[in-house]
Coordinates of C-alpha atoms in Angstrom, one line a residue:
M46 CA 3.0 17.5 6.7
G47 CA 2.2 20.8 5.1
G48 CA -0.3 21.6 7.9
E49 CA 2.0 23.9 9.7
T50 CA 1.4 26.7 7.2
I51 CA -2.4 26.7 7.6
I52 CA -4.2 29.2 9.7
P53 CA -7.7 27.7 10.0
P54 CA -10.8 29.7 10.8
T55 CA -12.0 29.6 14.4
S56 CA -15.1 27.6 15.2
T57 CA -18.3 29.4 16.0
S58 CA -21.7 28.5 17.3
E59 CA -23.0 29.2 13.8
E60 CA -20.5 26.9 12.1
E61 CA -23.1 24.3 11.0
Y62 CA -25.2 27.0 9.5
S63 CA -22.3 28.6 7.6
V64 CA -21.3 25.4 5.9
D65 CA -23.6 25.9 3.0
Q66 CA -22.6 29.6 2.7
D67 CA -18.9 29.1 2.9
F68 CA -18.9 26.0 0.6
P69 CA -21.3 26.5 -2.3
L70 CA -22.4 23.5 -4.3
P71 CA -20.2 22.5 -7.2
S72 CA -21.0 23.4 -10.8
L73 CA -22.4 21.3 -13.5
T74 CA -20.5 18.1 -14.0
S75 CA -21.3 14.7 -15.6
L76 CA -18.9 12.9 -13.3
N77 CA -21.3 12.7 -10.3
P78 CA -25.1 12.7 -10.7
T79 CA -25.6 13.9 -7.2
L80 CA -23.4 16.9 -7.7
L81 CA -25.2 17.7 -10.9
R82 CA -28.6 17.6 -9.1
D83 CA -27.3 19.9 -6.4
Y84 CA -26.1 22.4 -9.0
L85 CA -29.3 22.4 -10.9
R86 CA -31.4 22.8 -7.8
M87 CA -29.4 25.7 -6.7
K88 CA -29.9 27.5 -10.0
A89 CA -33.6 26.6 -10.2
E90 CA -34.3 27.9 -6.7
D91 CA -32.6 31.2 -7.8
G92 CA -35.2 31.4 -10.6
K93 CA -32.6 32.5 -13.1
N94 CA -33.1 29.8 -15.7
E95 CA -36.3 28.2 -16.5
S96 CA -34.6 25.4 -18.6
D97 CA -32.6 24.5 -15.5
R98 CA -35.8 24.1 -13.5
L99 CA -37.4 21.9 -16.1
F100 CA -34.3 19.8 -16.5
L101 CA -34.1 19.4 -12.7
E102 CA -37.6 18.0 -12.7
E103 CA -36.6 15.3 -15.1
F104 CA -33.3 14.7 -13.5
D105 CA -34.8 14.3 -10.0
K106 CA -36.7 11.3 -11.3
M107 CA -33.3 9.5 -11.6
G108 CA -32.4 9.8 -7.9
P109 CA -33.6 10.8 -4.4
Q110 CA -36.3 13.4 -4.3
S111 CA -35.7 16.6 -2.4
S112 CA -38.3 15.7 0.1
S113 CA -37.3 12.0 0.3
P114 CA -35.5 10.5 3.3
D115 CA -32.7 9.4 0.9
F116 CA -32.1 13.0 -0.2
E117 CA -32.3 14.4 3.4
A118 CA -29.9 11.7 4.6
Y119 CA -27.5 12.5 1.8
H120 CA -27.6 16.3 2.5
K121 CA -26.9 15.8 6.2
R122 CA -24.1 13.4 5.5
R123 CA -22.6 15.8 3.1
Q124 CA -22.7 18.6 5.6
K125 CA -21.1 16.4 8.2
V126 CA -18.3 15.6 5.7
Y127 CA -17.6 19.2 5.0
K128 CA -17.4 19.9 8.7
E129 CA -15.0 17.0 9.3
V130 CA -12.7 18.2 6.6
L131 CA -12.8 21.8 7.8
Q132 CA -12.0 20.6 11.3
S133 CA -9.1 18.5 10.1
Y134 CA -7.2 21.7 9.3
D135 CA -7.7 22.9 12.9
Q136 CA -6.5 19.6 14.2
L137 CA -3.3 19.9 12.2
R138 CA -2.2 22.8 14.5
V139 CA -2.4 20.4 17.4
R140 CA -0.9 17.5 15.5
S141 CA 2.0 19.5 14.3
K142 CA 3.4 19.5 17.9
S143 CA 3.7 15.8 17.5
L144 CA 5.5 15.9 14.2
N145 CA 8.9 14.9 15.7
E146 CA 7.3 11.8 17.2
A147 CA 5.8 10.8 13.9
K148 CA 9.1 11.4 12.1
Y149 CA 10.9 9.2 14.6
K150 CA 8.4 6.4 13.9
V151 CA 9.1 6.6 10.2
L152 CA 12.9 7.0 10.5
S153 CA 13.1 4.1 13.0
Y154 CA 11.0 1.8 10.9
F155 CA 12.5 -1.5 9.7
P156 CA 10.7 -4.2 7.6
G157 CA 8.0 -5.9 9.6
T158 CA 7.8 -3.3 12.4
W159 CA 4.1 -2.5 11.9
I160 CA 2.8 -6.0 11.1
E161 CA -0.1 -7.1 13.3
N162 CA -0.3 -10.7 14.5
V163 CA -3.7 -11.5 13.1
G164 CA -5.1 -15.0 12.7
G165 CA -2.2 -16.6 14.5
K166 CA 0.3 -15.4 11.9
K167 CA 3.8 -14.3 12.9
L168 CA 6.3 -12.0 11.2
S169 CA 8.1 -15.0 9.6
D170 CA 4.8 -16.0 7.9
Y171 CA 4.8 -12.8 5.8
D172 CA 6.8 -12.0 2.7
V173 CA 8.1 -8.7 4.0
P174 CA 10.1 -6.6 1.4
K175 CA 13.4 -5.2 2.4
T176 CA 12.4 -1.9 0.9
T177 CA 8.8 -0.7 0.8
S178 CA 8.2 0.9 -2.6
L179 CA 5.6 3.7 -3.0
L180 CA 4.6 4.8 -6.5
L181 CA 3.4 8.3 -7.2
I182 CA 0.8 8.5 -10.0
G183 CA -0.9 11.6 -11.4
P184 CA -1.3 13.9 -14.3
K185 CA 1.6 16.0 -15.7
G186 CA 2.2 19.1 -13.6
C187 CA 0.2 17.9 -10.6
G188 CA 3.2 18.2 -8.3
K189 CA 4.6 14.6 -8.0
S190 CA 8.2 15.7 -8.2
S191 CA 7.6 18.6 -5.8
L192 CA 6.0 16.1 -3.4
V193 CA 9.1 14.0 -3.4
N194 CA 11.2 17.0 -2.5
K195 CA 8.7 18.0 0.2
I196 CA 8.7 14.6 1.9
S197 CA 12.5 14.3 1.7
R198 CA 12.9 17.7 3.3
V199 CA 10.5 17.0 6.1
L200 CA 12.0 13.7 7.1
E201 CA 15.6 14.9 6.7
D202 CA 15.0 18.1 8.5
D203 CA 17.6 19.9 6.4
N204 CA 16.4 23.1 4.7
F205 CA 19.8 23.5 3.0
A206 CA 19.8 20.1 1.3
P207 CA 19.5 20.3 -2.5
E208 CA 16.2 19.2 -4.0
R209 CA 16.3 15.6 -5.2
A210 CA 13.7 15.5 -7.9
Q211 CA 13.8 17.8 -11.0
I212 CA 10.8 20.0 -11.2
S213 CA 9.5 22.0 -14.1
Y214 CA 9.2 25.8 -13.7
N215 CA 6.4 25.9 -16.3
P216 CA 4.8 22.4 -16.8
S217 CA 3.1 23.5 -20.0
V218 CA 6.4 23.9 -21.8
G219 CA 8.7 21.8 -19.7
D220 CA 9.7 18.2 -20.4
G221 CA 8.3 16.8 -17.1
T222 CA 9.2 13.4 -15.9
Y223 CA 9.8 10.8 -18.6
Y224 CA 11.7 8.2 -16.5
L225 CA 10.8 6.3 -13.4
Q226 CA 13.0 7.8 -10.6
G227 CA 13.4 6.1 -7.3
Y228 CA 14.3 8.1 -4.2
M229 CA 15.3 6.4 -0.9
I230 CA 13.5 8.1 1.9
P231 CA 15.4 9.4 3.8
R232 CA 18.7 9.4 2.0
G233 CA 20.9 6.5 2.9
S234 CA 18.0 4.5 4.2
A235 CA 16.8 1.2 2.7
S236 CA 13.3 1.2 4.3
F237 CA 11.3 3.3 1.9
C238 CA 11.7 4.1 -1.8
L239 CA 9.5 6.8 -3.4
Y240 CA 9.1 6.4 -7.2
D241 CA 8.3 9.4 -9.3
S242 CA 6.6 8.6 -12.6
R243 CA 5.6 10.1 -15.9
G244 CA 2.3 12.0 -15.9
L245 CA -0.8 10.1 -16.9
A246 CA -1.7 10.2 -20.6
D247 CA -5.0 11.7 -22.0
G248 CA -6.1 8.2 -23.0
T249 CA -7.3 6.0 -20.2
S250 CA -6.3 2.7 -21.9
E251 CA -2.6 3.7 -22.2
N252 CA -2.6 4.6 -18.5
I253 CA -4.1 1.3 -17.5
N254 CA -1.7 -0.7 -19.6
M255 CA 1.3 1.3 -18.1
I256 CA 0.1 0.9 -14.5
Q257 CA -0.7 -2.8 -14.9
N258 CA 2.8 -3.4 -16.2
W259 CA 4.3 -1.6 -13.1
M260 CA 2.0 -3.4 -10.6
N261 CA 2.6 -6.9 -12.2
N262 CA 6.3 -6.7 -13.2
G263 CA 7.7 -4.0 -10.8
V264 CA 9.4 -0.7 -11.4
R265 CA 13.0 0.1 -12.1
H266 CA 14.9 3.2 -11.4
G267 CA 15.7 5.1 -14.6
E268 CA 13.4 3.1 -16.8
P269 CA 12.0 5.3 -19.6
V270 CA 8.3 5.5 -19.9
I271 CA 7.5 5.4 -23.6
R272 CA 4.0 5.3 -24.9
K273 CA 2.6 4.2 -28.3
S274 CA 1.1 7.6 -28.7
D275 CA 4.5 9.4 -28.3
D276 CA 5.7 11.0 -31.5
S277 CA 8.9 10.0 -33.2
S278 CA 10.8 13.1 -32.2
L279 CA 10.2 12.4 -28.5
R280 CA 11.2 8.8 -28.9
R281 CA 14.5 9.8 -30.6
K282 CA 15.1 12.4 -27.9
M283 CA 14.8 9.8 -25.1
K284 CA 16.8 7.2 -27.1
F285 CA 19.9 9.4 -27.3
K286 CA 19.9 10.6 -23.7
P287 CA 23.1 9.5 -21.8
R288 CA 23.0 6.3 -19.8
E289 CA 19.6 5.4 -21.2
L290 CA 20.2 1.7 -20.8
D291 CA 21.4 1.8 -17.1
W292 CA 17.9 0.9 -15.9
K293 CA 18.2 -2.6 -17.4
F294 CA 20.8 -3.5 -14.8
C295 CA 18.5 -2.3 -12.0
R296 CA 16.6 -4.9 -10.1
P297 CA 12.8 -4.5 -10.4
Q298 CA 11.0 -3.5 -7.3
M299 CA 7.4 -4.6 -6.7
V300 CA 5.1 -1.7 -5.9
N301 CA 3.7 -2.0 -2.4
F302 CA 1.5 1.1 -2.3
V303 CA 0.2 3.7 -4.7
I304 CA -0.2 7.4 -3.9
F305 CA -2.4 9.4 -6.3
V306 CA -1.4 13.1 -6.7
V307 CA -3.9 15.6 -7.9
D308 CA -3.6 19.4 -8.4
A309 CA -6.1 21.1 -6.2
V310 CA -6.4 24.1 -8.6
S311 CA -7.5 21.8 -11.4
V312 CA -10.1 20.2 -9.2
L313 CA -11.4 23.7 -8.3
K314 CA -11.6 24.6 -12.0
S315 CA -13.6 21.6 -12.8
I316 CA -16.0 22.4 -9.9
E317 CA -16.4 26.0 -11.2
G318 CA -16.8 24.7 -14.7
D319 CA -13.9 26.8 -16.1
G320 CA -12.5 24.2 -18.4
V321 CA -13.5 21.0 -20.1
E322 CA -9.9 19.8 -20.0
D323 CA -9.8 19.8 -16.2
L324 CA -13.1 18.0 -16.1
L325 CA -11.9 15.3 -18.6
C326 CA -8.7 15.0 -16.5
L327 CA -10.6 14.2 -13.4
Q328 CA -12.7 11.7 -15.2
M329 CA -9.6 10.0 -16.4
I330 CA -8.2 10.0 -12.8
S331 CA -11.4 8.5 -11.6
E332 CA -11.3 5.6 -14.1
V333 CA -7.6 4.9 -13.4
F334 CA -8.0 5.2 -9.6
K335 CA -10.8 2.5 -9.6
Q336 CA -8.6 -0.1 -11.4
P337 CA -8.5 -3.3 -9.2
C338 CA -4.7 -3.7 -9.6
L339 CA -4.1 -0.5 -7.5
S340 CA -6.0 -1.8 -4.5
F341 CA -4.6 -4.2 -1.9
K342 CA -7.7 -6.3 -1.1
D343 CA -10.2 -3.6 0.1
D344 CA -7.6 -0.9 0.7
K345 CA -7.6 1.8 -2.0
P346 CA -4.7 4.2 -2.7
V347 CA -4.5 7.4 -0.7
V348 CA -4.8 10.7 -2.5
V349 CA -2.7 13.8 -2.1
I350 CA -3.9 17.2 -3.3
T351 CA -1.1 19.7 -4.0
H352 CA -1.0 23.5 -4.7
G353 CA -3.6 24.0 -2.0
D354 CA -1.5 26.9 -0.7
L355 CA -2.7 28.8 -3.8
L356 CA -6.3 28.5 -2.6
S357 CA -8.4 29.6 0.4
I358 CA -9.3 27.1 3.1
A359 CA -12.8 27.0 1.9
D360 CA -11.8 26.0 -1.6
R361 CA -9.4 23.4 -0.3
V362 CA -12.2 21.8 1.6
R363 CA -14.4 21.9 -1.5
A364 CA -11.7 20.2 -3.5
R365 CA -11.2 17.4 -1.0
V366 CA -15.0 16.7 -0.6
Y367 CA -15.4 16.7 -4.4
L368 CA -12.6 14.2 -4.9
G369 CA -14.0 12.1 -2.0
E370 CA -17.4 11.8 -3.8
L371 CA -15.8 11.2 -7.1
L372 CA -13.4 8.5 -6.0
G373 CA -15.5 6.9 -3.3
I374 CA -13.1 7.5 -0.4
P375 CA -13.4 9.5 2.9
P376 CA -12.0 13.0 2.2
A377 CA -11.1 13.7 5.8
K378 CA -9.1 10.4 6.3
Q379 CA -7.8 9.4 2.9
I380 CA -7.3 12.6 1.0
F381 CA -4.4 14.7 2.3
D382 CA -3.7 18.3 1.5
I383 CA 0.1 18.8 1.3
P384 CA 1.3 22.2 -0.1
V385 CA 4.5 21.5 -2.0
C386 CA 5.9 25.1 -2.0
R387 CA 9.2 25.6 -0.3
K388 CA 9.0 27.9 2.7
P389 CA 11.6 30.7 2.7

């Protein structure tokens, strides 16, 4: 999804050499010591800042040396990852031809279809939900509601259908999503329900408490998401909205899977060191993402980056690799780039 709008660069014999040129190392960040070391080394080698060179000498004592096997292995692995992510955009052009086949598999799904008979277990041995609930989590303005509309349009194949989730034209002044909203995917189906949620708070503890409640007690369509940190005016505003109590009559649905949504532009800003807020936001995402309650055994949530259509292919690759190192997941296989803009 979303790959059909991408025109990737053609591969050349010098592709491996051009990786470092096309994808410069990220800027100073305390989130990942390895990225910090790379940044300082780049500046020290340029000879522009003596303090960077001295700090690098001290910082190198904390990790692999530039001449050590560990550092060389890391550098080669990182080049390989960049190349894999870059090639994934090229592969999308081929995979887009099989989009109808993939859509058919999703649309024809019924509970238990994809269960594997492992360890002698049968379908009847599993507690298979009638509806698989997927919860979208991410900061305010990252594109969760737009992603709901994107997924709905792709599976319904109807460009004239009205958008289902309310989006904010200007997230900085709009209300955003304050209620849990469930959307059956596709309309009229009972197989999948995609839940849009309120943007994550600045404080990590409030986010963890909110998410743990959803994962342990389930989610309800229309349930207001009120935090302790909300001011009294917001509480009154939500209290007097029509049909505020309807959610209490909805049956709670257990969350079966979590999808993290992250704004690619914010990721790039943190890489470039343009804003402390973006850096702190990613740190909060990292702390929330690594909460045990969001993983099913060893399986961690997938990540979707949005608004990549506003960036170049090179910057989109950098954002995915950066998030992969930050969250500890493979960027080519578990971080998906889905532009949420509506094609004319």
